[in-house]
XYZ file of C-alpha atoms in Angstrom:
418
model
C 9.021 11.610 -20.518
C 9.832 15.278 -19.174
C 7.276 16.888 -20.871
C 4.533 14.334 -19.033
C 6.624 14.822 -15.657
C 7.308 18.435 -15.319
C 3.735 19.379 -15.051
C 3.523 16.591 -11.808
C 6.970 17.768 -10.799
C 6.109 19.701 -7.415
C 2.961 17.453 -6.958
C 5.622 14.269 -6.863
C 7.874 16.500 -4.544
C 4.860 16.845 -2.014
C 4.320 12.769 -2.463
C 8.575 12.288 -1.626
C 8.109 14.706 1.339
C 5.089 12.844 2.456
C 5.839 9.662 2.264
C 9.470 9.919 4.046
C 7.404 11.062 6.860
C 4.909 8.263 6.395
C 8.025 5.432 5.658
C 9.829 6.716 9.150
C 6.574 6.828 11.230
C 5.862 3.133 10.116
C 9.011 1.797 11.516
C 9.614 3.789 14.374
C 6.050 3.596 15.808
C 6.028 -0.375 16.477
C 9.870 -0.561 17.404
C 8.682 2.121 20.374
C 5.641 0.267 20.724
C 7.730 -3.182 21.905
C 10.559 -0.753 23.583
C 7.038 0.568 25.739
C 5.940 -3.278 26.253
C 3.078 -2.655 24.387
C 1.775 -6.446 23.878
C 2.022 -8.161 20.447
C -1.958 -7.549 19.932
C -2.528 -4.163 20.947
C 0.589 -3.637 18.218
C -1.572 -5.430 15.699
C -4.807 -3.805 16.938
C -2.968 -0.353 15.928
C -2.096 -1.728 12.576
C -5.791 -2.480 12.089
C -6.678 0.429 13.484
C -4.951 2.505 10.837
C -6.307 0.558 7.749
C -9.485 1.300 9.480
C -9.234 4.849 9.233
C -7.799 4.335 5.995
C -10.638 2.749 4.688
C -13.389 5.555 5.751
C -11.526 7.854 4.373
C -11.150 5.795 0.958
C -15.451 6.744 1.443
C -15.840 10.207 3.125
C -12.634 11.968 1.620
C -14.288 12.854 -1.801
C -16.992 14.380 0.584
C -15.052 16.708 1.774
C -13.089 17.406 -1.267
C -16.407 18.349 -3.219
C -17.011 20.813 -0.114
C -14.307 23.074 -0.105
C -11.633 21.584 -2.442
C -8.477 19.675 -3.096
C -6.115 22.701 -1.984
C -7.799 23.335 1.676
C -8.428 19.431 1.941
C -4.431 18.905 1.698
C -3.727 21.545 3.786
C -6.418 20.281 6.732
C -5.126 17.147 6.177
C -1.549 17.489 6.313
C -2.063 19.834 9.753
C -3.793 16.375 11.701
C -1.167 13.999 10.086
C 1.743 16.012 10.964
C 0.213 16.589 14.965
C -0.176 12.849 15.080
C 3.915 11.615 15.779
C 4.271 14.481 18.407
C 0.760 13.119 19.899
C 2.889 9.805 19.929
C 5.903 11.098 21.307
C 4.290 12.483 24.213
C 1.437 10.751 25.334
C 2.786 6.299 25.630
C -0.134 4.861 26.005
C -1.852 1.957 23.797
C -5.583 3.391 23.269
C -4.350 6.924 22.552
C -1.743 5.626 19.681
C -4.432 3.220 18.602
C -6.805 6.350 18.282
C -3.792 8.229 16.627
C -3.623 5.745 13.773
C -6.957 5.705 12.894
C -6.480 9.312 12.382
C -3.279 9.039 10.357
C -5.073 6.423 8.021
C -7.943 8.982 7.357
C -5.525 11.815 7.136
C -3.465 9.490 4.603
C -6.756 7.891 2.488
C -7.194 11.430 1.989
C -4.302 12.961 1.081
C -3.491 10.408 -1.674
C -7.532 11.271 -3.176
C -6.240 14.912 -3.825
C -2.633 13.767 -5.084
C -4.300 11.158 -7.527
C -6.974 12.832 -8.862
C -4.614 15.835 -9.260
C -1.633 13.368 -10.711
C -5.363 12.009 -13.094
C -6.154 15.707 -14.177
C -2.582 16.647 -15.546
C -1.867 13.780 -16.999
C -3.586 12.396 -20.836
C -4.176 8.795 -22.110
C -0.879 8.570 -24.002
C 1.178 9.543 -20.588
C -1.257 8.508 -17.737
C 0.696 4.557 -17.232
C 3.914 6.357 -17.109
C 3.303 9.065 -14.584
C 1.437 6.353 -12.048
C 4.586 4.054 -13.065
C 6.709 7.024 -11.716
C 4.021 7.693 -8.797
C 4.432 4.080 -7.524
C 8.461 3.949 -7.592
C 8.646 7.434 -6.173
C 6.123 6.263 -3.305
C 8.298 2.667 -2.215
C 11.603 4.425 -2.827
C 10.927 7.372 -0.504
C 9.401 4.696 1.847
C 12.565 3.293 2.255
C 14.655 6.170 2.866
C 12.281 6.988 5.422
C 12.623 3.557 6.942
C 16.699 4.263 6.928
C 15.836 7.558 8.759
C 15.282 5.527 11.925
C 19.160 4.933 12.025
C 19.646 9.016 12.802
C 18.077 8.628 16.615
C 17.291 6.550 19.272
C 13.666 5.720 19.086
C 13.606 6.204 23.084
C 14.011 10.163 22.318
C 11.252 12.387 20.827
C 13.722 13.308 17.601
C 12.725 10.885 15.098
C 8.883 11.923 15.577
C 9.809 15.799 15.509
C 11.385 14.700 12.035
C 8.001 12.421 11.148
C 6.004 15.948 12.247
C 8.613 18.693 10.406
C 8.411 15.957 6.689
C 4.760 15.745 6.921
C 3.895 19.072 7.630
C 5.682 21.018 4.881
C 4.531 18.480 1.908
C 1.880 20.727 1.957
C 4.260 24.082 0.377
C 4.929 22.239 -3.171
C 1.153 21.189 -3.555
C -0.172 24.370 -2.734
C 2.372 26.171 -4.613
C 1.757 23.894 -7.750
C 1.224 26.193 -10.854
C -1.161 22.934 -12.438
C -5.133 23.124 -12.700
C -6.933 21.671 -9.441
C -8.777 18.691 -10.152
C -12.546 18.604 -10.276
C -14.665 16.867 -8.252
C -14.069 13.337 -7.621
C -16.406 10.910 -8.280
C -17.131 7.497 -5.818
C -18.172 4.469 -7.416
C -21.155 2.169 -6.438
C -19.770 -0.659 -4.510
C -21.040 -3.901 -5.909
C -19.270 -6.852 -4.081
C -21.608 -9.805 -5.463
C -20.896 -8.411 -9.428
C -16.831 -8.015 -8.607
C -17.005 -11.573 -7.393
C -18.527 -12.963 -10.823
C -16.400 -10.838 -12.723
C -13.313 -12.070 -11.251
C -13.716 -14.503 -8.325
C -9.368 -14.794 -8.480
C -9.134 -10.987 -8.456
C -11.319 -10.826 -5.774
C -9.979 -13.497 -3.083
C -6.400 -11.768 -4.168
C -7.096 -8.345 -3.255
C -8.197 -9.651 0.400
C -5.126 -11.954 0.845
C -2.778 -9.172 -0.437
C -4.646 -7.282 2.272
C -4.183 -9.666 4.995
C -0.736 -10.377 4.398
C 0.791 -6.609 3.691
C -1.356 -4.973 6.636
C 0.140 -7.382 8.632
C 3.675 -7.030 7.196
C 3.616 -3.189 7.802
C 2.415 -3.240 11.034
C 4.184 -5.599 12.733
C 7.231 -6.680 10.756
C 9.336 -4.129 12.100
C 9.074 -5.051 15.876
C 9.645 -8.798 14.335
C 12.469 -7.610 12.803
C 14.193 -6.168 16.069
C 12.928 -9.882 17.765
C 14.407 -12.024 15.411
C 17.931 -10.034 15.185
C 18.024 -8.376 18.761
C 18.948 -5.320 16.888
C 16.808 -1.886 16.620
C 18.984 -0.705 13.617
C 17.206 -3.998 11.985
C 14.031 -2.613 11.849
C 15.143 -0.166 9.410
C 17.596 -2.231 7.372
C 14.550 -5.193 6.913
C 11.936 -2.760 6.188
C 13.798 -0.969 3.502
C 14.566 -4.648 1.662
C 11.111 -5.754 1.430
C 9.924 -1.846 -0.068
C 13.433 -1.958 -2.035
C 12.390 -5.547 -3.297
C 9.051 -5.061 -3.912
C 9.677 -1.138 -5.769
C 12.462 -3.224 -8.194
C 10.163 -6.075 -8.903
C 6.670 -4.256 -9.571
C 7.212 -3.004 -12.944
C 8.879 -6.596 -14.341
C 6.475 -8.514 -12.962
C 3.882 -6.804 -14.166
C 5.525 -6.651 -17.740
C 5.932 -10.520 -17.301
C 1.860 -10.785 -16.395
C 1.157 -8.944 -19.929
C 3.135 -11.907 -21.625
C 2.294 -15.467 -19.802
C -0.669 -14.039 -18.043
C -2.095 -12.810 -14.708
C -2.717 -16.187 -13.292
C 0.549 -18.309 -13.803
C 2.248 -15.001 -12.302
C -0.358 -14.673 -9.395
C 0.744 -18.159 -8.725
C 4.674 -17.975 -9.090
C 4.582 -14.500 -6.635
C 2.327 -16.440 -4.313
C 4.219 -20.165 -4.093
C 7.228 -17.823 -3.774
C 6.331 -15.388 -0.801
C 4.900 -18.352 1.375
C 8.409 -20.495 0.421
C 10.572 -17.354 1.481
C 7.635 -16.913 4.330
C 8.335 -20.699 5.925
C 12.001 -19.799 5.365
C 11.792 -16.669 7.668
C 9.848 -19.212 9.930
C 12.862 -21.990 10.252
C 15.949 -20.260 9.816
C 14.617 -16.475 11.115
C 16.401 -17.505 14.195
C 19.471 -18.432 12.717
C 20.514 -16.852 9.822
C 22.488 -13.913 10.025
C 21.582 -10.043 9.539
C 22.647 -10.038 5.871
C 20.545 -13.354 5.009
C 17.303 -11.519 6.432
C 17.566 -8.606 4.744
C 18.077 -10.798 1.744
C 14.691 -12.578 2.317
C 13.055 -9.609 3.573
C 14.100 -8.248 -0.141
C 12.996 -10.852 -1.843
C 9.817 -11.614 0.136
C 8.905 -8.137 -0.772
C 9.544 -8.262 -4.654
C 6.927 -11.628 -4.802
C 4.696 -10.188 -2.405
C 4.205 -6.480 -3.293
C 3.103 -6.943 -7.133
C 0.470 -9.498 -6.556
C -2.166 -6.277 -5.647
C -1.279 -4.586 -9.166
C -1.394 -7.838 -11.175
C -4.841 -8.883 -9.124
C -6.055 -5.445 -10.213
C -5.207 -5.881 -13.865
C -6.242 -9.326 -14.367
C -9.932 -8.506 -13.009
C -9.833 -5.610 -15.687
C -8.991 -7.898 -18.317
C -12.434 -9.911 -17.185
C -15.048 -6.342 -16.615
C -16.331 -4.367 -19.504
C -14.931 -1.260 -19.790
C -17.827 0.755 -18.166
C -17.033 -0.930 -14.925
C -13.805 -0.116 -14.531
C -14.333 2.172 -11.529
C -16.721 0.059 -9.435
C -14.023 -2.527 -9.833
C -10.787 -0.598 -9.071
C -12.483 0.824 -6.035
C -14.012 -3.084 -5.147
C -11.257 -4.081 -5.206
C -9.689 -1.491 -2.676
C -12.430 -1.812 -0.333
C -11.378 -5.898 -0.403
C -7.722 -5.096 0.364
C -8.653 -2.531 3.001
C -10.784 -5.129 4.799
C -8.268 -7.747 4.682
C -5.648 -4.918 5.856
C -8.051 -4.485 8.566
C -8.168 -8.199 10.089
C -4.562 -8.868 8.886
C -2.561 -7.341 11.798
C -4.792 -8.779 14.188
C -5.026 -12.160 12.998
C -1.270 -11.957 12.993
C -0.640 -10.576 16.324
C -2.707 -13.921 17.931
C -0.540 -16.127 16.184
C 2.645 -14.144 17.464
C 1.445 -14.294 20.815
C 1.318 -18.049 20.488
C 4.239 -18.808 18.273
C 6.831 -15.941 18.364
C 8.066 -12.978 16.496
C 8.184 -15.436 13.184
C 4.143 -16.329 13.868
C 3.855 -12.962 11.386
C 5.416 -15.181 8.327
C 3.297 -18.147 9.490
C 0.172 -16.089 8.740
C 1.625 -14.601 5.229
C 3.118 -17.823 4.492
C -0.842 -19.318 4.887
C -2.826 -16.784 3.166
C -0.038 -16.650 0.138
C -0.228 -20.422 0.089
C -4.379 -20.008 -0.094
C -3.851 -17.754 -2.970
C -1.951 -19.917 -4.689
C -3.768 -22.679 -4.494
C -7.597 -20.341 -5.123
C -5.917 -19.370 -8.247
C -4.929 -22.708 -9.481
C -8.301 -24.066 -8.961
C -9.925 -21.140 -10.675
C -7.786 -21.961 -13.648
C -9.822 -25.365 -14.000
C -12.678 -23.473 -14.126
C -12.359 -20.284 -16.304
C -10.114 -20.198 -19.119
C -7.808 -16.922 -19.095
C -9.105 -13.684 -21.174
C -7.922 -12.861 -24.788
C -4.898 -11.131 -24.924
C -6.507 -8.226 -26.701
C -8.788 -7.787 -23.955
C -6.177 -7.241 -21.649
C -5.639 -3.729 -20.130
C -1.827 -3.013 -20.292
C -0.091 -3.168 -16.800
C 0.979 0.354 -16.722
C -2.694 1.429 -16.977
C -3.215 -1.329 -14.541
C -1.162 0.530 -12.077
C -3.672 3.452 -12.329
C -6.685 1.470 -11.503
C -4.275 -0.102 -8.334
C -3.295 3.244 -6.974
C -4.436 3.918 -3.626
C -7.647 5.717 -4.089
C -8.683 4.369 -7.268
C -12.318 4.730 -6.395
C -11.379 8.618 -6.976
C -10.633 7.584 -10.146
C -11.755 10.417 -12.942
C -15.391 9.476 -14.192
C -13.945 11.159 -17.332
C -10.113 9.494 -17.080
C -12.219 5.886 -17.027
C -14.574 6.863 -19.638
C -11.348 7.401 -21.837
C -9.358 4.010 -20.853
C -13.297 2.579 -21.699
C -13.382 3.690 -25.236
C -9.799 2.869 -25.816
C -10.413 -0.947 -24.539
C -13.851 -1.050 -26.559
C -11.974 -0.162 -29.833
């Protein structure tokens, strides 16, 4: 295991710096947002708005990484990220922050291209489940402690975003530093929508629910958290459960999905995340500070996985040659749902309340559920030796998969063909 980290080591110190940053900014920005009276849907429209950005630069970030490289790409990127929280702190205003997260998400889509396809190059066939495996707990662990970082400062001050500006900005000193061979050039995969759908309909309608549900979550559970509990240190507490939950629960879950299979797990997460959803819903109210945390922990450990496993089981289904045009499918799905989620949310909060969030995740879980049960009249599940492990799976689930080494697929191809 250290030999296969300590060639990543400084590349997963950039990622912890990062994502602090990233974790902090996502809490504090819609707790200010409600301290501001900002309404319910211009909060949501600025969750949208950064999945937006997110997605375009899922498309144009290998663009720009072909022109002048991973190393000045970073840097660029990291210098417009880490100007976006002061932009916040001083200028209050709805349209400018909405503007401001569409930058961050293109800033972000980017920056995880060059860390992937970097984390891709260094790492072999043997190693390459373990290092993502390490990747992905790294990212929701830091994610959380940057969530707790709200606690330092009132939100009312300019501190907190100073702090989001100071992490974000020097992430950039251990990737530029890093003694390990830049990547080469990334290579984007023809979207095919109509073949993803045939290969795995249940994959498919997965990815956009998982989409619908977690861009909603992360941009707008955080003011529901401070509605529910009257609290602003709740924002932090909640947030950190559901990322704590969902960190603890990815790998087991996934492990559990190689054994009894993608769909019977697809549908325990699901049924599970709308029950603790419709929980939130009745008792929210009610229950104390310790019993939401507790549901916002497990809420995240059903919800979280259900991207990873939806990822793997549509593998299981594709021939090996289309592994890329359906990792990065697949990410285009859950960017669009990300997309509509928030705002589709923020209606139904502005009719029902704070807990109108967990009415919409509690709805689209409940639809995956029930899409996956029906698909299992219909399709019997693959051969177990067709199945792609879930550690690899975690690979093609990464952010940017669509960056995805032509050669790094061509590998996992031959090894699933044998």
């Amino acid at each position: 295991m250290k030999s296969a980290l300590m060639p990543v080591a400084s590349l997963l110190l950039g990622v912890a710096l990062l994502l602090t940053g990233q974790g902090l900014q996502g809490t504090l920005l819609p707790v200010r947002a409600t301290m501001e009276a900002f309404s319910t849907l211009s909060i949501g429209v600025m969750g949208g708005a950064y999945f937006l950005g997110f997605t375009a630069g899922c498309f144009k970030g290998g663009d720009l990484v072909a022109r002048v490289g991973h190393v000045r790409v970073f840097a660029a990127m990291t210098a417009l990220a880490s100007a976006a929280p002061l932009l916040h702190g001083l200028i209050l205003e709805p349209i400018t922050w909405t503007l401001l997260r569409t930058l961050t998400g293109f800033c972000f889509a980017v920056l995880y291209i060059v860390i992937e396809s970097w984390l891709n190059e260094v790492s072999t066939n043997e190693n390459r489940g373990m290092v993502f495996s390490t990747y992905v707990m790294i990212t929701m662990s830091v994610f959380a402690i940057g969530q707790m970082m709200m606690l330092m400062y009132d939100p009312r001050e300019l501190y907190l975003f100073g702090i989001v500006a100071v992490l974000i900005s020097i992430a950039v000193v251990p990737v530029v530093m890093s003694t390990a061979p830049e990547p080469q050039k990334p290579h984007s995969a023809r979207v095919n929508l109509a073949r993803l759908f045939r290969i795995s309909p249940a994959g498919t309608i997965t990815s956009l629910c998982s989409g619908l549900t977690n861009g909603a979550f992360w941009s707008l559970a955080p003011a529901v958290a401070v509605g529910l509990s009257g609290d602003l240190s709740m924002a932090a507490w909640f947030m950190s459960a559901n990322v704590v939950g969902g960190a603890l629960s990815q790998w087991p879950i996934g492990r559990l999905s190689d054994r009894v299979g993608r769909r019977p797990m697809l549908i325990i997460c699901a049924i599970c995340s709308s029950i603790i959803a419709m929980l939130i819903v009745t008792r929210g109210n009610a229950t104390g500070t310790s019993a939401l945390v507790t549901l916002g922990f497990l809420w995240g450990a059903a919800a979280f996985p259900q991207y990873a496993i939806a990822v793997a089981n549509t593998n299981d289904y594709a021939d090996p040659s289309e592994y890329v045009m359906v990792s990065s499918v697949l990410l285009l799905m859950y960017g669009l749902g990300a997309i509509v989620g928030p705002l589709i949310a923020s209606v139904a909060m502005t009719y029902i309340g704070d807990t109108g969030l967990y009415v919409h995740t509690g709805i689209f879980h409940l639809v995956t559920a029930m899409y996956i049960g029906f698909r299992a009249t219909r399709r019997t599940a693959a051969p177990e030796r067709q199945h792609l492990d879930f550690n690899e799976s975690l690979v093609a689930a990464s952010t940017t998969s669509q960056v995805y080494e032509e050669e790094t697929q061509q590998e996992l191809a031959d090894d699933a063909a044998i």
